[in-house]
Amino acid sequence: PAAAMAFQASLAADPDREDARWALFEIEQLRGNGVAARAHQAHVLARRRLFSRVAPREERRVIALLAPGDLKANAPLEFVFDGERTTLHRYYVTPQADALELPAADVVFIAIGESPEAVPVLRRAARIVRALGLPVINAPRFVPRTNRAKLSRIVRGISHCSMPQVLQRTRASLASQGPPFDYPLVVRPIGSQAGERIARVASREQLDTYLETAPDDAFFV
């Protein structure tokens, strides 16, 4: 609370302070205030989309393409790149995003996670990748294939690799027909990440209770 109050006071003095708004973007997410968090992020991204961290002992330069959204919308880059040796340019892909805005780099890393909301962002990212002409990690066209249901089918043919079968079901089909598997099973909303609204369901009664509390219309089962 003290940190949030300090950043709010900073914004009261200067509403355009990007560092204060970005800090509040993260704080409000941790508080569960997603709407307030996204408002702070949108204010910053309306002014600029590129955020660079220059490595003190630079050995490589990476452009990471990200999607606007909460902390679950993109790969956690702080766990991917060595800040001492890797210069990282984070670029948020919006409808106005343009490859001409980007600095020189050695490779493009697509940090955008799979979700229904990410599909148009990934299309825009693919155009940026083509314009840059750099090697790419996590090509945008492949990211939608990591959808939980699609991935379970992809890995099925890989030797020594096992993954539970995953299907997509609407709220109506689960309510009327029940699940496609025997109990117990795991249910989670499509587009959710990091265990958000995920549940282990061991009976029809538990499934009904879950559907009563979950506001979503489609689920992975």
GROMACS .gro file of C-alpha atoms in nm:
model
  221
    1PRO     CA    1   0.000   0.000   0.000
    2ALA     CA    2   0.280   0.245   0.081
    3ALA     CA    3   0.444   0.193  -0.258
    4ALA     CA    4   0.114   0.241  -0.441
    5MET     CA    5   0.048   0.562  -0.249
    6ALA     CA    6   0.393   0.693  -0.336
    7PHE     CA    7   0.346   0.624  -0.707
    8GLN     CA    8  -0.003   0.778  -0.699
    9ALA     CA    9   0.144   1.090  -0.539
   10SER     CA   10   0.406   1.100  -0.814
   11LEU     CA   11   0.131   1.087  -1.078
   12ALA     CA   12  -0.058   1.361  -0.902
   13ALA     CA   13   0.246   1.583  -0.954
   14ASP     CA   14   0.310   1.462  -1.309
   15PRO     CA   15   0.038   1.247  -1.477
   16ASP     CA   16   0.275   1.150  -1.759
   17ARG     CA   17   0.545   0.985  -1.545
   18GLU     CA   18   0.595   0.655  -1.725
   19ASP     CA   19   0.790   0.485  -1.446
   20ALA     CA   20   0.515   0.555  -1.192
   21ARG     CA   21   0.239   0.436  -1.426
   22TRP     CA   22   0.427   0.118  -1.513
   23ALA     CA   23   0.487   0.045  -1.146
   24LEU     CA   24   0.115   0.091  -1.078
   25PHE     CA   25   0.037  -0.134  -1.375
   26GLU     CA   26   0.223  -0.412  -1.194
   27ILE     CA   27   0.095  -0.327  -0.845
   28GLU     CA   28  -0.271  -0.315  -0.951
   29GLN     CA   29  -0.238  -0.658  -1.113
   30LEU     CA   30  -0.102  -0.802  -0.791
   31ARG     CA   31  -0.399  -0.645  -0.612
   32GLY     CA   32  -0.640  -0.805  -0.860
   33ASN     CA   33  -0.742  -0.472  -1.016
   34GLY     CA   34  -0.701  -0.569  -1.380
   35VAL     CA   35  -0.898  -0.277  -1.526
   36ALA     CA   36  -0.692  -0.018  -1.338
   37ALA     CA   37  -0.370  -0.198  -1.431
   38ARG     CA   38  -0.451  -0.201  -1.803
   39ALA     CA   39  -0.544   0.169  -1.792
   40HIS     CA   40  -0.197   0.258  -1.663
   41GLN     CA   41  -0.035   0.038  -1.928
   42ALA     CA   42  -0.246   0.185  -2.209
   43HIS     CA   43  -0.149   0.537  -2.103
   44VAL     CA   44   0.220   0.450  -2.134
   45LEU     CA   45   0.188   0.254  -2.461
   46ALA     CA   46  -0.001   0.542  -2.621
   47ARG     CA   47   0.318   0.746  -2.580
   48ARG     CA   48   0.581   0.484  -2.663
   49ARG     CA   49   0.607   0.111  -2.732
   50LEU     CA   50   0.984   0.048  -2.713
   51PHE     CA   51   1.165  -0.015  -2.383
   52SER     CA   52   1.537  -0.092  -2.399
   53ARG     CA   53   1.785  -0.229  -2.146
   54VAL     CA   54   2.146  -0.208  -2.262
   55ALA     CA   55   2.374  -0.481  -2.127
   56PRO     CA   56   2.696  -0.356  -1.962
   57ARG     CA   57   2.894  -0.638  -2.126
   58GLU     CA   58   2.695  -0.669  -2.446
   59GLU     CA   59   2.744  -0.986  -2.651
   60ARG     CA   60   2.407  -0.998  -2.826
   61ARG     CA   61   2.110  -0.774  -2.904
   62VAL     CA   62   1.755  -0.910  -2.891
   63ILE     CA   63   1.426  -0.755  -2.997
   64ALA     CA   64   1.140  -0.912  -2.802
   65LEU     CA   65   0.789  -0.860  -2.939
   66LEU     CA   66   0.523  -0.849  -2.667
   67ALA     CA   67   0.146  -0.807  -2.651
   68PRO     CA   68  -0.028  -0.545  -2.441
   69GLY     CA   69  -0.196  -0.714  -2.147
   70ASP     CA   70  -0.138  -0.843  -1.797
   71LEU     CA   71   0.173  -1.019  -1.670
   72LYS     CA   72   0.048  -1.352  -1.809
   73ALA     CA   73   0.020  -1.227  -2.168
   74ASN     CA   74   0.393  -1.268  -2.242
   75ALA     CA   75   0.686  -1.490  -2.155
   76PRO     CA   76   0.872  -1.373  -1.839
   77LEU     CA   77   1.179  -1.234  -2.015
   78GLU     CA   78   1.366  -1.167  -1.691
   79PHE     CA   79   1.403  -1.546  -1.663
   80VAL     CA   80   1.508  -1.590  -2.027
   81PHE     CA   81   1.790  -1.345  -2.093
   82ASP     CA   82   2.112  -1.261  -1.912
   83GLY     CA   83   2.096  -0.887  -1.844
   84GLU     CA   84   2.473  -0.860  -1.813
   85ARG     CA   85   2.545  -0.976  -2.167
   86THR     CA   86   2.215  -0.942  -2.356
   87THR     CA   87   2.081  -0.604  -2.465
   88LEU     CA   88   1.704  -0.642  -2.468
   89HIS     CA   89   1.464  -0.421  -2.663
   90ARG     CA   90   1.104  -0.490  -2.554
   91TYR     CA   91   0.855  -0.378  -2.818
   92TYR     CA   92   0.481  -0.390  -2.757
   93VAL     CA   93   0.288  -0.480  -3.071
   94THR     CA   94  -0.019  -0.261  -3.126
   95PRO     CA   95  -0.217  -0.193  -3.447
   96GLN     CA   96   0.018   0.101  -3.511
   97ALA     CA   97   0.342  -0.094  -3.447
   98ASP     CA   98   0.602  -0.056  -3.722
   99ALA     CA   99   0.934  -0.231  -3.783
  100LEU     CA  100   1.088   0.106  -3.874
  101GLU     CA  101   1.072   0.206  -3.507
  102LEU     CA  102   1.306  -0.072  -3.400
  103PRO     CA  103   1.683  -0.055  -3.336
  104ALA     CA  104   1.947  -0.284  -3.482
  105ALA     CA  105   1.953  -0.634  -3.333
  106ASP     CA  106   2.074  -0.988  -3.395
  107VAL     CA  107   1.751  -1.184  -3.341
  108VAL     CA  108   1.379  -1.141  -3.279
  109PHE     CA  109   1.219  -1.328  -2.989
  110ILE     CA  110   0.840  -1.366  -2.990
  111ALA     CA  111   0.736  -1.343  -2.624
  112ILE     CA  112   0.362  -1.331  -2.695
  113GLY     CA  113   0.176  -1.615  -2.526
  114GLU     CA  114  -0.103  -1.817  -2.686
  115SER     CA  115  -0.456  -1.692  -2.621
  116PRO     CA  116  -0.761  -1.596  -2.829
  117GLU     CA  117  -0.678  -1.229  -2.766
  118ALA     CA  118  -0.324  -1.275  -2.900
  119VAL     CA  119  -0.427  -1.386  -3.251
  120PRO     CA  120  -0.445  -1.038  -3.413
  121VAL     CA  121  -0.131  -0.930  -3.227
  122LEU     CA  122   0.056  -1.233  -3.361
  123ARG     CA  123  -0.054  -1.147  -3.715
  124ARG     CA  124   0.090  -0.798  -3.673
  125ALA     CA  125   0.406  -0.945  -3.519
  126ALA     CA  126   0.448  -1.170  -3.824
  127ARG     CA  127   0.447  -0.864  -4.052
  128ILE     CA  128   0.710  -0.696  -3.833
  129VAL     CA  129   0.928  -1.010  -3.841
  130ARG     CA  130   0.911  -1.022  -4.222
  131ALA     CA  131   1.004  -0.654  -4.246
  132LEU     CA  132   1.303  -0.692  -4.012
  133GLY     CA  133   1.447  -0.993  -4.195
  134LEU     CA  134   1.621  -1.120  -3.879
  135PRO     CA  135   1.638  -1.475  -3.741
  136VAL     CA  136   1.333  -1.539  -3.523
  137ILE     CA  137   1.273  -1.752  -3.214
  138ASN     CA  138   0.912  -1.868  -3.161
  139ALA     CA  139   0.782  -1.780  -3.508
  140PRO     CA  140   0.440  -1.611  -3.473
  141ARG     CA  141   0.263  -1.861  -3.699
  142PHE     CA  142   0.350  -2.146  -3.462
  143VAL     CA  143   0.237  -1.984  -3.136
  144PRO     CA  144  -0.137  -2.063  -3.186
  145ARG     CA  145  -0.044  -2.431  -3.219
  146THR     CA  146   0.053  -2.430  -2.850
  147ASN     CA  147  -0.316  -2.405  -2.764
  148ARG     CA  148  -0.369  -2.672  -2.495
  149ALA     CA  149  -0.601  -2.885  -2.706
  150LYS     CA  150  -0.387  -2.865  -3.020
  151LEU     CA  151  -0.066  -2.932  -2.830
  152SER     CA  152  -0.203  -3.253  -2.681
  153ARG     CA  153  -0.260  -3.382  -3.036
  154ILE     CA  154   0.081  -3.265  -3.161
  155VAL     CA  155   0.282  -3.444  -2.891
  156ARG     CA  156   0.079  -3.764  -2.920
  157GLY     CA  157   0.303  -3.889  -3.200
  158ILE     CA  158   0.633  -3.812  -3.026
  159SER     CA  159   0.813  -4.113  -2.884
  160HIS     CA  160   0.847  -4.117  -2.502
  161CYS     CA  161   0.631  -3.804  -2.469
  162SER     CA  162   0.302  -3.821  -2.281
  163MET     CA  163   0.039  -3.552  -2.227
  164PRO     CA  164  -0.321  -3.592  -2.109
  165GLN     CA  165  -0.580  -3.546  -2.381
  166VAL     CA  166  -0.732  -3.198  -2.378
  167LEU     CA  167  -1.058  -3.093  -2.544
  168GLN     CA  168  -1.241  -2.763  -2.575
  169ARG     CA  169  -1.598  -2.749  -2.447
  170THR     CA  170  -1.856  -2.474  -2.416
  171ARG     CA  171  -2.039  -2.401  -2.094
  172ALA     CA  172  -2.363  -2.523  -2.253
  173SER     CA  173  -2.219  -2.860  -2.355
  174LEU     CA  174  -2.062  -2.920  -2.012
  175ALA     CA  175  -2.387  -2.826  -1.840
  176SER     CA  176  -2.608  -3.043  -2.059
  177GLN     CA  177  -2.388  -3.334  -2.169
  178GLY     CA  178  -2.123  -3.342  -1.897
  179PRO     CA  179  -1.749  -3.385  -1.951
  180PRO     CA  180  -1.595  -3.587  -2.237
  181PHE     CA  181  -1.384  -3.795  -1.993
  182ASP     CA  182  -1.435  -3.996  -1.681
  183TYR     CA  183  -1.384  -3.820  -1.348
  184PRO     CA  184  -1.160  -3.686  -1.207
  185LEU     CA  185  -1.066  -3.419  -1.460
  186VAL     CA  186  -0.918  -3.070  -1.475
  187VAL     CA  187  -1.122  -2.775  -1.602
  188ARG     CA  188  -0.993  -2.428  -1.684
  189PRO     CA  189  -1.125  -2.135  -1.890
  190ILE     CA  190  -0.984  -2.093  -2.238
  191GLY     CA  191  -0.731  -1.809  -2.232
  192SER     CA  192  -0.651  -1.846  -1.861
  193GLN     CA  193  -0.291  -1.879  -1.745
  194ALA     CA  194  -0.094  -1.942  -1.425
  195GLY     CA  195  -0.366  -2.153  -1.264
  196GLU     CA  196  -0.633  -1.884  -1.293
  197ARG     CA  197  -0.978  -2.037  -1.223
  198ILE     CA  198  -0.844  -2.390  -1.270
  199ALA     CA  199  -1.012  -2.673  -1.079
  200ARG     CA  200  -0.990  -3.047  -1.024
  201VAL     CA  201  -1.341  -3.185  -1.061
  202ALA     CA  202  -1.418  -3.530  -0.917
  203SER     CA  203  -1.796  -3.556  -0.971
  204ARG     CA  204  -2.093  -3.417  -1.158
  205GLU     CA  205  -2.189  -3.219  -0.850
  206GLN     CA  206  -1.844  -3.055  -0.836
  207LEU     CA  207  -1.866  -2.972  -1.207
  208ASP     CA  208  -2.203  -2.804  -1.156
  209THR     CA  209  -2.064  -2.604  -0.864
  210TYR     CA  210  -1.764  -2.498  -1.072
  211LEU     CA  211  -1.985  -2.380  -1.360
  212GLU     CA  212  -2.197  -2.180  -1.117
  213THR     CA  213  -1.894  -1.982  -1.001
  214ALA     CA  214  -1.691  -1.953  -1.325
  215PRO     CA  215  -1.806  -1.663  -1.546
  216ASP     CA  216  -1.650  -1.800  -1.864
  217ASP     CA  217  -1.826  -1.944  -2.170
  218ALA     CA  218  -1.561  -2.190  -2.295
  219PHE     CA  219  -1.321  -2.426  -2.122
  220PHE     CA  220  -1.035  -2.668  -2.168
  221VAL     CA  221  -1.114  -3.008  -2.016
   0.00000   0.00000   0.00000
